[in-house]
Every structure is written in structure tokens, then in C-alpha cells.
PDB file of C-alpha atoms in Angstrom:
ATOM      1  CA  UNK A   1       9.229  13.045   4.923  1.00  0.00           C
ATOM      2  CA  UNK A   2       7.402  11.334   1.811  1.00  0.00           C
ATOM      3  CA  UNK A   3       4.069   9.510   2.657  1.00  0.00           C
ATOM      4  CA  UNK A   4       2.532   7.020   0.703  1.00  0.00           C
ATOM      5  CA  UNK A   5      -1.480   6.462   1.325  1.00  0.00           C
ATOM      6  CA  UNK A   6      -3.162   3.109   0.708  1.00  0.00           C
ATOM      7  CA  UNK A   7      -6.303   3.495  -0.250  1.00  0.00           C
ATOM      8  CA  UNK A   8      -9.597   1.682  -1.778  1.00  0.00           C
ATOM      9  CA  UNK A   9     -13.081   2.672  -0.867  1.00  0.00           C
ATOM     10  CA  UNK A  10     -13.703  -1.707  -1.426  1.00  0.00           C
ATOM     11  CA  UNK A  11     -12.640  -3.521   2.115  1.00  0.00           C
ATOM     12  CA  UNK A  12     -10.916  -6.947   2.107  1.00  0.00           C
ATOM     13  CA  UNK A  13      -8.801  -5.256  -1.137  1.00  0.00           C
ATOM     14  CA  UNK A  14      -5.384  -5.504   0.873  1.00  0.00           C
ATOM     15  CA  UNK A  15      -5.369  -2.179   1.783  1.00  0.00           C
ATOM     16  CA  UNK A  16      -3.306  -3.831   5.370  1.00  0.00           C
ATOM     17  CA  UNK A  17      -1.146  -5.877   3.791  1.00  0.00           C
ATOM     18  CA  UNK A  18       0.105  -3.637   1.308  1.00  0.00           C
ATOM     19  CA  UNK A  19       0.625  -1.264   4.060  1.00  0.00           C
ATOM     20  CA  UNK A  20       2.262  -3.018   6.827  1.00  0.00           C
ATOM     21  CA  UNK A  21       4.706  -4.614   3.909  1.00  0.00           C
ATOM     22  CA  UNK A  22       5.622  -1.163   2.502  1.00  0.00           C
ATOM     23  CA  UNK A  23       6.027  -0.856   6.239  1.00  0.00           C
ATOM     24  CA  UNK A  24       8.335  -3.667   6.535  1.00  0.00           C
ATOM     25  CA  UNK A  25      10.623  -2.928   3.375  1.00  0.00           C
ATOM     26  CA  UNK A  26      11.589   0.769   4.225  1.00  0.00           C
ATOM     27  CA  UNK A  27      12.198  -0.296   8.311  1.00  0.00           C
ATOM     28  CA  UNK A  28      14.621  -3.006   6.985  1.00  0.00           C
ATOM     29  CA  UNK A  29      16.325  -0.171   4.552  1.00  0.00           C
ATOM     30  CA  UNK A  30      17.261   1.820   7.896  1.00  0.00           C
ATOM     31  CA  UNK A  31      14.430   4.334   7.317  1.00  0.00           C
ATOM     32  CA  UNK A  32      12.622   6.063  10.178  1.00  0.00           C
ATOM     33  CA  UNK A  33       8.979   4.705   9.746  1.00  0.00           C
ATOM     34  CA  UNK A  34       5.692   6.007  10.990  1.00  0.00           C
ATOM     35  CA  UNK A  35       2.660   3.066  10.330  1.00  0.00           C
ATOM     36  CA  UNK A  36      -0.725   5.576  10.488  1.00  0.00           C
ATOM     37  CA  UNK A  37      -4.416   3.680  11.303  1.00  0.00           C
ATOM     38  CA  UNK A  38      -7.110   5.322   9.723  1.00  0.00           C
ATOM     39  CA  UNK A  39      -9.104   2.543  10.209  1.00  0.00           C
ATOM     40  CA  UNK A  40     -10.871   2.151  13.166  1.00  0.00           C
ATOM     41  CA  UNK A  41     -10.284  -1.739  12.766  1.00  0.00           C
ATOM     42  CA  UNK A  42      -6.931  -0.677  13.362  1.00  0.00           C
ATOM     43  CA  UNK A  43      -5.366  -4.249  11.889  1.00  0.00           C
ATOM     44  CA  UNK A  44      -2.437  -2.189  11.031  1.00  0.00           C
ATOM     45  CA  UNK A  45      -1.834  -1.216  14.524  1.00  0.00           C
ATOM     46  CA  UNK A  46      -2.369  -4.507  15.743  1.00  0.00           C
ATOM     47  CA  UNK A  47      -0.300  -5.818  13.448  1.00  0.00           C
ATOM     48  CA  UNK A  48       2.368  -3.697  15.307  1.00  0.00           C
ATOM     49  CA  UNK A  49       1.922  -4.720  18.674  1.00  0.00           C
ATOM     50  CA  UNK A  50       2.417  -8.444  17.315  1.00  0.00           C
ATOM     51  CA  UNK A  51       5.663  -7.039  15.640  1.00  0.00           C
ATOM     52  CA  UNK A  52       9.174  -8.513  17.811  1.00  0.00           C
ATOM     53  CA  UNK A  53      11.031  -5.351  18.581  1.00  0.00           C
ATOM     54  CA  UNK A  54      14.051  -7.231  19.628  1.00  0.00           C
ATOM     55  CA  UNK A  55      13.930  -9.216  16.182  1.00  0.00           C
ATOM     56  CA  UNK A  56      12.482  -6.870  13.758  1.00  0.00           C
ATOM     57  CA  UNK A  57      13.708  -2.748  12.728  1.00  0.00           C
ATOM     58  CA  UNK A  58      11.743  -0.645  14.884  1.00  0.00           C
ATOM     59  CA  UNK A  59       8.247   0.790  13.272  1.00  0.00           C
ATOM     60  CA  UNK A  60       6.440   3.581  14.817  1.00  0.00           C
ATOM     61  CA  UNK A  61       2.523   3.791  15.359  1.00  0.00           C
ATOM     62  CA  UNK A  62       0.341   6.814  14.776  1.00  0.00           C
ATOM     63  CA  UNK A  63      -3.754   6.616  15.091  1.00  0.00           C
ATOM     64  CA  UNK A  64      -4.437   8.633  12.562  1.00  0.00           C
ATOM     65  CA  UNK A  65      -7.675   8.743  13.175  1.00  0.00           C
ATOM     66  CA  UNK A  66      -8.037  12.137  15.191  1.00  0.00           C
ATOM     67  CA  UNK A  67      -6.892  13.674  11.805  1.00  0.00           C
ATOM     68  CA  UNK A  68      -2.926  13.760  12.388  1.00  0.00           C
ATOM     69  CA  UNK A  69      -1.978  12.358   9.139  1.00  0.00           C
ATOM     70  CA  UNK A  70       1.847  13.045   9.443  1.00  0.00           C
ATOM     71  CA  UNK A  71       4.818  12.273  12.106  1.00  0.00           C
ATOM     72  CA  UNK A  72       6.989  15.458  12.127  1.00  0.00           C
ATOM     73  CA  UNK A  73      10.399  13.036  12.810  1.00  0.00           C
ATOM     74  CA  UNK A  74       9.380  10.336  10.378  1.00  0.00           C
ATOM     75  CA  UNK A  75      11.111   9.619   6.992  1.00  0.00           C
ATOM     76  CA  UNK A  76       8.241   7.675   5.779  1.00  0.00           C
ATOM     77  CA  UNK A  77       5.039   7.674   6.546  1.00  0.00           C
ATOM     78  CA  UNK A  78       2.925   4.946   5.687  1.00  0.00           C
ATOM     79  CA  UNK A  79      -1.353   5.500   5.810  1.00  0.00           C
ATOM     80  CA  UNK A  80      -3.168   2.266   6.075  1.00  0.00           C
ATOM     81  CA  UNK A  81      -6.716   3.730   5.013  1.00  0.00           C
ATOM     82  CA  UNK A  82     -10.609   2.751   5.724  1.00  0.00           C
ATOM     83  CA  UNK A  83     -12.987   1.445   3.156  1.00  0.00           C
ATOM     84  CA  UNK A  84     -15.298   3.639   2.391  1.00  0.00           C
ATOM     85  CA  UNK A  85     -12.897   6.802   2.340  1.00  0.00           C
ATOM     86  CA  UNK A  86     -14.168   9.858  -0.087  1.00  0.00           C
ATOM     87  CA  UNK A  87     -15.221  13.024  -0.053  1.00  0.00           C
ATOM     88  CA  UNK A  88     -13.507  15.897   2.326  1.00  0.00           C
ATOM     89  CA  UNK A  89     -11.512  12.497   4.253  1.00  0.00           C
ATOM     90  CA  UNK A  90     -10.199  11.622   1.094  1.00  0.00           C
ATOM     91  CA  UNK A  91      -8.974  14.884   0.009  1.00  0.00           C
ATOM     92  CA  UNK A  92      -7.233  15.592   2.749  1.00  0.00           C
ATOM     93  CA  UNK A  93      -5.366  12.166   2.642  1.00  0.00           C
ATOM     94  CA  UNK A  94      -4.449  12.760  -0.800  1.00  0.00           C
ATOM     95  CA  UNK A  95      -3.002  16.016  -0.525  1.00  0.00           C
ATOM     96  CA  UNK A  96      -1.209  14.594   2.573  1.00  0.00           C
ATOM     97  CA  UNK A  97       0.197  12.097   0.423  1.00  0.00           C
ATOM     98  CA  UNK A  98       3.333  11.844  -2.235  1.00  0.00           C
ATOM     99  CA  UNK A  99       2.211   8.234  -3.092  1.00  0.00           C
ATOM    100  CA  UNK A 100      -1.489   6.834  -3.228  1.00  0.00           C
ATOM    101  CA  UNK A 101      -1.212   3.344  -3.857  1.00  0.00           C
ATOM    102  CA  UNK A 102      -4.661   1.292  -4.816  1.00  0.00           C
ATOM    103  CA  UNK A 103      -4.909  -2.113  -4.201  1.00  0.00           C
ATOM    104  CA  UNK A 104      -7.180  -4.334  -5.996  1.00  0.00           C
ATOM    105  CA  UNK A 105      -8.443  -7.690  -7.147  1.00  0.00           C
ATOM    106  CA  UNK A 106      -9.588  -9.334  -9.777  1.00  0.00           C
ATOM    107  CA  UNK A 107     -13.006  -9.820  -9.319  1.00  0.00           C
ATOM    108  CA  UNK A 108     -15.873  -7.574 -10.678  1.00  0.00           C
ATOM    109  CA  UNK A 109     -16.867  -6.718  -7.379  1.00  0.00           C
ATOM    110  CA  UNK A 110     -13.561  -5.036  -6.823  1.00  0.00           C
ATOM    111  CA  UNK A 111     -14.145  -3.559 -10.057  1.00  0.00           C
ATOM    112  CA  UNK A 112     -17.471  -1.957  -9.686  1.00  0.00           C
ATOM    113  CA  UNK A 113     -16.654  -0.477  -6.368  1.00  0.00           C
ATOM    114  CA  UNK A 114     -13.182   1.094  -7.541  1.00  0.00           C
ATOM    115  CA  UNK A 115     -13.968   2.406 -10.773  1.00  0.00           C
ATOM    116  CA  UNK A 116     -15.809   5.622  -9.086  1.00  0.00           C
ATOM    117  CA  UNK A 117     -13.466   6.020  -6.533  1.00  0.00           C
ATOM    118  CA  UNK A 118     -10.586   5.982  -9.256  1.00  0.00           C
ATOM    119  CA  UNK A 119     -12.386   9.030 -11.463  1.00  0.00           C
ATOM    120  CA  UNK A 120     -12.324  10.805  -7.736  1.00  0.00           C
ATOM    121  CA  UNK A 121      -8.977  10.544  -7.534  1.00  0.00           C
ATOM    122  CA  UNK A 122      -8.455  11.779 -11.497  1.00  0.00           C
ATOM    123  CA  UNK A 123     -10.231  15.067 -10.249  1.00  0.00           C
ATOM    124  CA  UNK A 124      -8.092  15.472  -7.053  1.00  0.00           C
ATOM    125  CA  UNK A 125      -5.922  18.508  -6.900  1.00  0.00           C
ATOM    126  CA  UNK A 126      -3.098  17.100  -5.978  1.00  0.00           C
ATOM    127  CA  UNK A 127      -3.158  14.357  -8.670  1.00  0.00           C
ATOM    128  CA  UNK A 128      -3.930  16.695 -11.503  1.00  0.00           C
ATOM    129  CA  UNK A 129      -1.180  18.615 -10.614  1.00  0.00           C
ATOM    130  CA  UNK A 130       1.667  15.963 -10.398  1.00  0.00           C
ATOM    131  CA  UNK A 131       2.088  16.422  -6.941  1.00  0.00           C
ATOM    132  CA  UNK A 132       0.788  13.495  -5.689  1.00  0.00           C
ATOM    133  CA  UNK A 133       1.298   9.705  -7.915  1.00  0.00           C
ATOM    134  CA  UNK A 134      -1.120   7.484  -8.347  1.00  0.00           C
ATOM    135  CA  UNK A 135      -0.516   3.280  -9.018  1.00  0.00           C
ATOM    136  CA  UNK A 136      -2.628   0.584  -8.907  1.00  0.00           C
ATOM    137  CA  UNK A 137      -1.316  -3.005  -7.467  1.00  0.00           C
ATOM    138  CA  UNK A 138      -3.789  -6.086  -8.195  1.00  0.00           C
ATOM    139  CA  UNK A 139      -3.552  -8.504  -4.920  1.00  0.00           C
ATOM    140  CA  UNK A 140      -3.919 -12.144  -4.673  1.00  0.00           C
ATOM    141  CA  UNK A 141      -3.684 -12.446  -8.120  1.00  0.00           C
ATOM    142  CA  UNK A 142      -0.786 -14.333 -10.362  1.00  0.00           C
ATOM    143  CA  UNK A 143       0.290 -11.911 -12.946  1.00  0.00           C
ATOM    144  CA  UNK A 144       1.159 -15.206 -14.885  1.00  0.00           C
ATOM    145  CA  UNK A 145      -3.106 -15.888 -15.452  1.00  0.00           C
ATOM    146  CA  UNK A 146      -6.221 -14.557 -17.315  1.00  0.00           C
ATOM    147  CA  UNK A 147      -7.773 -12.710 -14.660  1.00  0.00           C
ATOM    148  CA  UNK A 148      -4.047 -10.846 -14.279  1.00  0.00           C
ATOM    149  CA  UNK A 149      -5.086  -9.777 -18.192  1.00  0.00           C
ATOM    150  CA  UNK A 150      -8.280  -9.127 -17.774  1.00  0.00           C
ATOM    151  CA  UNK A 151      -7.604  -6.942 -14.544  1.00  0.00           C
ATOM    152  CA  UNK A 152      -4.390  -5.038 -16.211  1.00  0.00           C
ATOM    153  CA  UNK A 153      -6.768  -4.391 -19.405  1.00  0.00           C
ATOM    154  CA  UNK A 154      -9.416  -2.245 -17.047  1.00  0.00           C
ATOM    155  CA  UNK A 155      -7.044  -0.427 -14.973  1.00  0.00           C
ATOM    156  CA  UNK A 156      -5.483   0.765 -18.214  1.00  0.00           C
ATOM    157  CA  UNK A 157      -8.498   2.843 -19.006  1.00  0.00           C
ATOM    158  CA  UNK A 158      -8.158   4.375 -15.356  1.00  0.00           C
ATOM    159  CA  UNK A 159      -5.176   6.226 -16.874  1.00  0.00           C
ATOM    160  CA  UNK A 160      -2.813   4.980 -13.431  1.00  0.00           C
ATOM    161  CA  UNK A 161      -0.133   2.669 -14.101  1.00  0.00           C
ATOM    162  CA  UNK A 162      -0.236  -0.548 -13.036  1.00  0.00           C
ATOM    163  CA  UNK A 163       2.902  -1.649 -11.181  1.00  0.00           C
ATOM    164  CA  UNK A 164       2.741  -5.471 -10.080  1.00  0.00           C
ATOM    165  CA  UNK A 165       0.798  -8.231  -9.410  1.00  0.00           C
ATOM    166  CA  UNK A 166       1.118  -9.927  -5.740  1.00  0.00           C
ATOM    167  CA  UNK A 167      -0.594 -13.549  -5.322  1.00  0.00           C
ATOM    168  CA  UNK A 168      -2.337 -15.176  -2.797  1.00  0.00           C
ATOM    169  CA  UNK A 169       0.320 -16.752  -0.724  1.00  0.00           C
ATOM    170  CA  UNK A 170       0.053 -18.091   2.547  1.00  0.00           C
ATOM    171  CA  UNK A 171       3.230 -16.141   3.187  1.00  0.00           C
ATOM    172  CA  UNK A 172       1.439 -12.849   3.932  1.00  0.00           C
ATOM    173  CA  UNK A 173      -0.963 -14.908   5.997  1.00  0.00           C
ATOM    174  CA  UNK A 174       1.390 -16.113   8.634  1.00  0.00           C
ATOM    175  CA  UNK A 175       3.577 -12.520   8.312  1.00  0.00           C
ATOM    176  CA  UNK A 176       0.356 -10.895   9.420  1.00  0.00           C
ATOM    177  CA  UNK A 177      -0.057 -13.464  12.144  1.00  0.00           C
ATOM    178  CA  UNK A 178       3.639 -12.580  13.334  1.00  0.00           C
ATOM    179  CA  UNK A 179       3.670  -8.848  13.143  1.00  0.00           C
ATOM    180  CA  UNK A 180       6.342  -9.787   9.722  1.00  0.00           C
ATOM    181  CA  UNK A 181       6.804  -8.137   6.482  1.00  0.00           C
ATOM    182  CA  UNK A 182       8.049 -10.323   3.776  1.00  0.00           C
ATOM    183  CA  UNK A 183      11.609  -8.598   4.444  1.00  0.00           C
ATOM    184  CA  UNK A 184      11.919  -9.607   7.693  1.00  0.00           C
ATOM    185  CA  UNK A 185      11.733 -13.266   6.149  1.00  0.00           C
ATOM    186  CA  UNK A 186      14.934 -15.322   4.848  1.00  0.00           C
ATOM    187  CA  UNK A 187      15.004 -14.686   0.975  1.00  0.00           C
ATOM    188  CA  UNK A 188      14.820 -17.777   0.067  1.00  0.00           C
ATOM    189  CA  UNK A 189      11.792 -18.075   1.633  1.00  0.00           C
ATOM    190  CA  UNK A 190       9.842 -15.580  -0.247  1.00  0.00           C
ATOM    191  CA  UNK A 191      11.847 -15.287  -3.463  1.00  0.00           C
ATOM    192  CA  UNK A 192       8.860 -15.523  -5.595  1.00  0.00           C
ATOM    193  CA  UNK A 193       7.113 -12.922  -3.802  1.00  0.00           C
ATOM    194  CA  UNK A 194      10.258 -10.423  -3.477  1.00  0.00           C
ATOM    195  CA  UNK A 195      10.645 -10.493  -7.368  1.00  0.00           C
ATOM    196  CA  UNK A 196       6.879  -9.717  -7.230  1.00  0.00           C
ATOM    197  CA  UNK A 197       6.982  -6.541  -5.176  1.00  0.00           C
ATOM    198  CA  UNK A 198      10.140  -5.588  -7.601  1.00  0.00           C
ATOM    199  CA  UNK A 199       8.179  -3.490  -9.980  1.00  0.00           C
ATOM    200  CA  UNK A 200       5.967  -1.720  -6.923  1.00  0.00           C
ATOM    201  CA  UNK A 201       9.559  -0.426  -5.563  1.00  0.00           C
ATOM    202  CA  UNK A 202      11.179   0.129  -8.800  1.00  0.00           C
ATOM    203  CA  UNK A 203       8.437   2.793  -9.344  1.00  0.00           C
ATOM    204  CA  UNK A 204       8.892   4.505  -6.205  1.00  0.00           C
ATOM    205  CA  UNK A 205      12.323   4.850  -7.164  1.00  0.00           C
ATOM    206  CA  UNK A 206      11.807   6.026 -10.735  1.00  0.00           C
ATOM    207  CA  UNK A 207       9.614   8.955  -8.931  1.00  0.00           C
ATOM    208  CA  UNK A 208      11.701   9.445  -5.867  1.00  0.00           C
ATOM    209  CA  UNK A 209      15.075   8.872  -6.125  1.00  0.00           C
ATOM    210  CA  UNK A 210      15.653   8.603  -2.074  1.00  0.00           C
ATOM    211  CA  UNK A 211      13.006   5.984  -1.857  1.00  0.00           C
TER     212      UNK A 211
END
């Protein structure tokens, strides 16, 4: 099983859409997928029970929150995380975890309250020792802009590479209003969005071949 944690200590980040749409991407590749709710807002869980099973590949749920991180019969697991997560929570979710993806935006806000929570994860076993990768995704931002720059120049210092840029599109909106990933869409609907998420998954691959 490889598990991929989303994780930012800021809320509103994206932490739930980048989740349920890594979600949505391995389901439609034929992969066994566990969706885990460490949140007690539990949006990714109730983004599930708006999900069509007669429509849509199957996802499986898991509240994660009574410290079962992992599905035993999953082939990916998928941890939408809290804001606020650190300390022993944290650790544990990283060392749980092949994949800790960070979403963030643009604004200094975002920046202030990740830059601690990205020297955390520097320190963390796990990521010190290779076992566990670490990428940073800005959301509802155009790569194509200023603030794109601007964001990609800071997260450089954090030493994580940077692996895409996903804009503010009202596509996500009505996906998470449907229980959708973009890849349950018609292409051609979200073309500009699929070549978006392009780099995200080519870096998976790059680290995991059977991702």
C-alpha cells in the first residue's frame, strides 16, 4: 500500500481538494482506494457520500480519526489532514506516509503559517531519512502570474520541490458539490486543469514507479 498525507497546519489551503482529487485520479486508474478523514469537519467524507457509485470507480472511507491511519486491503491510501496538525499527530502521520503533499497559496498569510510547519517537517525522521517525500503544490494560483513567482521563489528556500500550480477554477467547485474528481469529468472539459495536475503525477511516478 503507498499513502500519501495532505497536510498544512493553515485551513482553507486545499488540503480537501487536493485530497479527494488524488482520490479521484488513482480510483479512475483501477486502484483500490482508501479516502482517510482526519478532520473532524470530515468534508472529505462528505464529499464521499455525495460521490455516484453507479457513475463513478468505487472509493473507500476510513475516519481516521480514532488513530487508524492505514486500510490493510487498500492500494492507496489517501489522508485528508486537519489544520492545525503538529507535534506527536503529525509524526505519526508522517511516518505513516510515503508521500506528504503541502498545499498552499499565495498569500502571506499562507506563508507565515507554513513556513514553521515546513522546518517541522525538515526535522521529521522519516523525511530526513528518504523514507517519506515531501512536495509542495500552490492552489488557486495561475502558474502563468507574479504571485506564481513570488510563491515558487519562497518555497525554494524550504528545500521541497515544488511540483505544480492548480488555479482557481470553478471546476473544483462544482466537482466538490458532486462528489467528482476532475477525472471523472469529460477531458475536454478540464483540459487546462489536467495538464495542470501533470507535473503533481509525473513526480509520483519519478519516485514510485507503480504510482
Amino acid at each position: 500500500m503507498k499513502t500519501f498525507l495532505v497536510a498544512n497546519p493553515k485551513g482553507g489551503s486545499g488540503k480537501t481538494t487536493l485530497a479527494t482529487n488524488l482520490a479521484g485520479y488513482f480510483a479512475n486508474r483501477g486502484r483500490h482506494v482508501v479516502l482517510s478523514d482526519l478532520d473532524r469537519q470530515a468534508s472529505s467524507l462528505s464529499w464521499l457520500e455525495r460521490r455516484s457509485e453507479k457513475n463513478t470507480p468505487f472509493i473507500h472511507s476510513l475516519n481516521a480519526r480514532d488513530g487508524n491511519l492505514k486500510s490493510l486491503s487498500a492500494q492507496i491510501n489517501i489522508i485528508d489532514s486537519p489544520a492545525g496538525l503538529r507535534g506527536d499527530k503529525l509524526t505519526e502521520a508522517v511516518k505513516a506516509a510515503d508521500w506528504v503533499i503541502v498545499p498552499m497559496q499565495s498569500s502571506m498569510f499562507d506563508v507565515d503559517a507554513t513556513r514553521n510547519f515546513l522546518s517541522v517537517l525538515q526535522e521529521e525522521k522519516a523525511v530526513r531519512k528518504g523514507r517519506t517525500f515531501v512536495a509542495m503544490v500552490g492552489m488557486r494560483v495561475d502558474g502563468r502570474t507574479k504571485a506564481a513567482q513570488q510563491l515558487e521563489d519562497y518555497l525554494a528556500e524550504s528545500g521541497f520541490p515544488v511540483v505544480g500550480f492548480l488555479r482557481n477554477a470553478q471546476v473544483y467547485v462544482r466537482a466538490a458539490e458532486e462528489g467528482l474528481s476532475i477525472f471523472d469529468m469529460p477531458p475536454s472539459r478540464v483540459t487546462r486543469d489536467l495538464q495542470q495536475w501533470s507535473s503533481l503525477l509525473q513526480w509520483m511516478r519519478v519516485n514510485d514507479k507503480k504510482a
